[in-house]
Short mmCIF file of the C-alpha atoms (twelve columns), coordinates in Angstrom:
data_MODEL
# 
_entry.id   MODEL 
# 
loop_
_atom_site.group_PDB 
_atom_site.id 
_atom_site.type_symbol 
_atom_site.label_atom_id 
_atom_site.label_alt_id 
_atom_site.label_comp_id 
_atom_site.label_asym_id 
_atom_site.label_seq_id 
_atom_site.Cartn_x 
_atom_site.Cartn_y 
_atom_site.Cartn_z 
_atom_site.pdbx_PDB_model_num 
ATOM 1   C CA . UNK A 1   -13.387 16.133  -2.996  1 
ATOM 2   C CA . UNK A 2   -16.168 14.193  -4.759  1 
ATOM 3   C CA . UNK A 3   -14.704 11.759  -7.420  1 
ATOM 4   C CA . UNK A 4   -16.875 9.968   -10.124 1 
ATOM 5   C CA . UNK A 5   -17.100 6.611   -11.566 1 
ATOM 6   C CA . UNK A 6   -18.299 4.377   -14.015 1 
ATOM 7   C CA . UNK A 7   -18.355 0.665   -12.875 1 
ATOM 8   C CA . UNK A 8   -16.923 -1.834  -15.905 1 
ATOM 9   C CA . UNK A 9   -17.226 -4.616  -13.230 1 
ATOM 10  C CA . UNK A 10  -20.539 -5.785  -14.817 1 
ATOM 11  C CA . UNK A 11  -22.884 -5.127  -17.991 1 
ATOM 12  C CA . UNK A 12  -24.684 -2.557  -15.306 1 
ATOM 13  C CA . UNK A 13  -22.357 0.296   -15.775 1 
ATOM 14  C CA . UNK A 14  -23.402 2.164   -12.449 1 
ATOM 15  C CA . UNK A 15  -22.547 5.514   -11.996 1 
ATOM 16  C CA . UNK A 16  -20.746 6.005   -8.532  1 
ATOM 17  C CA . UNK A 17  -19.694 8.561   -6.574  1 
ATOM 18  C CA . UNK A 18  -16.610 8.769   -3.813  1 
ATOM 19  C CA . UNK A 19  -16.344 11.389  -1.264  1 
ATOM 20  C CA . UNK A 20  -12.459 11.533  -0.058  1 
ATOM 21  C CA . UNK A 21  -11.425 14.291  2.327   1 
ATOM 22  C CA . UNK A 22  -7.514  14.518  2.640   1 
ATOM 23  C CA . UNK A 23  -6.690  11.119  1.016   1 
ATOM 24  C CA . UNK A 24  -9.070  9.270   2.929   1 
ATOM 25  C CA . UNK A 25  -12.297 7.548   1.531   1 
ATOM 26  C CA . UNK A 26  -15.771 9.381   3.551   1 
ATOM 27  C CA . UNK A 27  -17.953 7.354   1.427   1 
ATOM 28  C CA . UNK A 28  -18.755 5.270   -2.106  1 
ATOM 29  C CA . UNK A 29  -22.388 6.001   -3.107  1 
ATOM 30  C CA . UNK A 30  -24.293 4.731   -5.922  1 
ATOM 31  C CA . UNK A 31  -22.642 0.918   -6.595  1 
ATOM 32  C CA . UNK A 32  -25.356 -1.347  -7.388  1 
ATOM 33  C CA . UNK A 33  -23.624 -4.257  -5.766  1 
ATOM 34  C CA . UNK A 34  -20.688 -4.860  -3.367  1 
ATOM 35  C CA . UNK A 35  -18.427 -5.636  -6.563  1 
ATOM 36  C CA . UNK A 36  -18.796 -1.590  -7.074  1 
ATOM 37  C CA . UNK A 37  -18.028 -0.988  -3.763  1 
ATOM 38  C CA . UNK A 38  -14.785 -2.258  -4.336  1 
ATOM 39  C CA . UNK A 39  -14.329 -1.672  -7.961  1 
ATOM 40  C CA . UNK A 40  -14.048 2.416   -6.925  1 
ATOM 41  C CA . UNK A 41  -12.039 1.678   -3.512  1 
ATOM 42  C CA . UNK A 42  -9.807  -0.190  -5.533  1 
ATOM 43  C CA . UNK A 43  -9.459  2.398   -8.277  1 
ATOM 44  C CA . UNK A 44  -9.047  5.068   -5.672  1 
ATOM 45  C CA . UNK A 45  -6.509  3.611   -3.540  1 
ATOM 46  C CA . UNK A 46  -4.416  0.978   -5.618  1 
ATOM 47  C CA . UNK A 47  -5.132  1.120   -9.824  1 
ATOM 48  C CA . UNK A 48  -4.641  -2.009  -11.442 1 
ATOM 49  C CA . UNK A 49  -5.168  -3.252  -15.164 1 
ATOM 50  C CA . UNK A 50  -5.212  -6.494  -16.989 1 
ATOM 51  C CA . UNK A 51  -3.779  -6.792  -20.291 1 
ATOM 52  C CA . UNK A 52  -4.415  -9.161  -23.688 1 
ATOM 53  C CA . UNK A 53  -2.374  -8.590  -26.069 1 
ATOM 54  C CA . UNK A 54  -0.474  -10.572 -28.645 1 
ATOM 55  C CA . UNK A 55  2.899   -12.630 -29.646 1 
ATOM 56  C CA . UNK A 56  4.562   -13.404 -32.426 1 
ATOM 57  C CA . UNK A 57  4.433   -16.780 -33.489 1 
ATOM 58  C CA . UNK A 58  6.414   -18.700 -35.718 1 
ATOM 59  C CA . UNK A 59  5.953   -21.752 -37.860 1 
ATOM 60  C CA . UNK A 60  2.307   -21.909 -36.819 1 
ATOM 61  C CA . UNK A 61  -0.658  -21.636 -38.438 1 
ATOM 62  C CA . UNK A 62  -1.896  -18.668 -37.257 1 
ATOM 63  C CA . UNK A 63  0.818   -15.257 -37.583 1 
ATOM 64  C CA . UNK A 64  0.277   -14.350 -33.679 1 
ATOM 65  C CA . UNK A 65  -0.654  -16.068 -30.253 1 
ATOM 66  C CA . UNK A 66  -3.199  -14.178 -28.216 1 
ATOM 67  C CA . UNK A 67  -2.098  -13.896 -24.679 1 
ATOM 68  C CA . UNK A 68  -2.921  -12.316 -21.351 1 
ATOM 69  C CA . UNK A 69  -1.677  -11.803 -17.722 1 
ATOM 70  C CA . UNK A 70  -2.686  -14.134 -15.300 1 
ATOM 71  C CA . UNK A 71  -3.463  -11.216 -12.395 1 
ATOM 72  C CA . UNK A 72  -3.688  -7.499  -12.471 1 
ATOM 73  C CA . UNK A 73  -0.985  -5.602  -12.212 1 
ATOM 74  C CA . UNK A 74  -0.580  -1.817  -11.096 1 
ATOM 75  C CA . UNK A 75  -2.012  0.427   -13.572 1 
ATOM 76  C CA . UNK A 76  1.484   2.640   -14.178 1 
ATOM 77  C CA . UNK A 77  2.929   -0.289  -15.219 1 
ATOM 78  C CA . UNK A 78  1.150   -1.127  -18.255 1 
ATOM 79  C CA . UNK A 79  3.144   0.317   -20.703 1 
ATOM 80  C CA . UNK A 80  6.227   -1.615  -18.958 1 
ATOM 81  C CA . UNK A 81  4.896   -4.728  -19.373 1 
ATOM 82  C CA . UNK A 82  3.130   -3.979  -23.378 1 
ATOM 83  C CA . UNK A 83  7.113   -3.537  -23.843 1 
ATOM 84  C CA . UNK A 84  8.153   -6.602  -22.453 1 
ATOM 85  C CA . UNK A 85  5.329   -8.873  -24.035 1 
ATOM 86  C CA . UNK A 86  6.255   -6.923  -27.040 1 
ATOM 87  C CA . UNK A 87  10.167  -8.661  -27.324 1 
ATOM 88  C CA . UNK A 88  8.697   -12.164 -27.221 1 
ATOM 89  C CA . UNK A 89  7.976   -15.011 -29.806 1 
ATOM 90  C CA . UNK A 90  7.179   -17.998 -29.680 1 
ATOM 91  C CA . UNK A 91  7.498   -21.647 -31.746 1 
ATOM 92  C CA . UNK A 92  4.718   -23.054 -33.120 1 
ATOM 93  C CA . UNK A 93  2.585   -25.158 -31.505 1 
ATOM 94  C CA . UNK A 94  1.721   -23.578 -28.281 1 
ATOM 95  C CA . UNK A 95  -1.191  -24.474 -25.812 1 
ATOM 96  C CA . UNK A 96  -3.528  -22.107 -23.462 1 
ATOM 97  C CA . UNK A 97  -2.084  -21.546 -20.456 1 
ATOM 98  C CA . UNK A 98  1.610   -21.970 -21.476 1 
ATOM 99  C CA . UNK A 99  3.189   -19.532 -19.784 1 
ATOM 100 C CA . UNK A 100 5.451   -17.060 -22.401 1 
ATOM 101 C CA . UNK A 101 6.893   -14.422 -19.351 1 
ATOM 102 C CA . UNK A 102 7.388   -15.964 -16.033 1 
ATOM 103 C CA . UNK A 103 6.598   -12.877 -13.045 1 
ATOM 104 C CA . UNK A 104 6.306   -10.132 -15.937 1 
ATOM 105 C CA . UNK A 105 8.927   -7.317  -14.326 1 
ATOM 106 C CA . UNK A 106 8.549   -9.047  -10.843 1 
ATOM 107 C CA . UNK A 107 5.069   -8.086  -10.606 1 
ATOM 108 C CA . UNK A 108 3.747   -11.424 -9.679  1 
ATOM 109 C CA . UNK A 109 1.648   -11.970 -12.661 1 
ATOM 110 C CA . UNK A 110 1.940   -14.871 -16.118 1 
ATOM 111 C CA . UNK A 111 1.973   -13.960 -19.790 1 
ATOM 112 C CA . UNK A 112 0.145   -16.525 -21.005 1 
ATOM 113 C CA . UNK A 113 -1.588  -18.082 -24.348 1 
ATOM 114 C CA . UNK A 114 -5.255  -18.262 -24.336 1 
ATOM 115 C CA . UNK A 115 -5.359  -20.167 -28.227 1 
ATOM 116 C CA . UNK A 116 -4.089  -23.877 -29.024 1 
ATOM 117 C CA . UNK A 117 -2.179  -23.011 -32.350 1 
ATOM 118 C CA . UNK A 118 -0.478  -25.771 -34.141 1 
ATOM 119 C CA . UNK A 119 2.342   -25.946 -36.089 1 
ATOM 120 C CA . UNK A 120 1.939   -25.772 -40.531 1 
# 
């Protein structure tokens, strides 16, 4: 079975190819770099995402905090997590890299803020 790609690793956006024969990887053609190599192996074997989204913040100057996970995590999962970043707020101020969700769902990754906002 001959699977098809398009690399979002870099700005390059290579066009690669993977040949799998009964769940097995045969080969990964077409990667301009070894980054693409395992961008698809990745993709084929093991999906995973990261996410920025943002929280509601109160008292601060700004209406919302932009966060984001501090890893991947699976792919499948996504919408899981959107729902639990989704029940949180926060008190204004807040600093990058304060961590809102400890282990999101046990998935061994941080909801964190990426914006210093302070308080009005």
């Amino acid at each position: 079975m001959l699977k098809k790609f398009v690399c979002i690793i870099c700005p390059n956006g290579c066009e690669i190819s993977a040949e799998l024969e009964e769940g097995k990887i045969i080969s990964v053609q077409g990667a301009g770099c070894q980054r693409g190599q395992e961008y698809v192996r990745q993709e084929l074997v093991n999906p995973v995402r990261n996410i920025a989204s943002s929280v509601l913040l109160e008292g601060g100057v700004l209406p919302l905090a932009s966060v984001r996970l501090s890893s991947p995590v699976p792919k499948s999962r996504i919408f899981d997590v959107m729902d639990e970043i989704k029940k949180a707020k926060l008190t204004a101020p807040v600093s990058i890299g304060q961590t809102v969700i400890h282990n999101v769902l046990g998935l061994g990754s941080d909801v964190v803020v990426t914006k210093n906002i302070s308080a009005n």
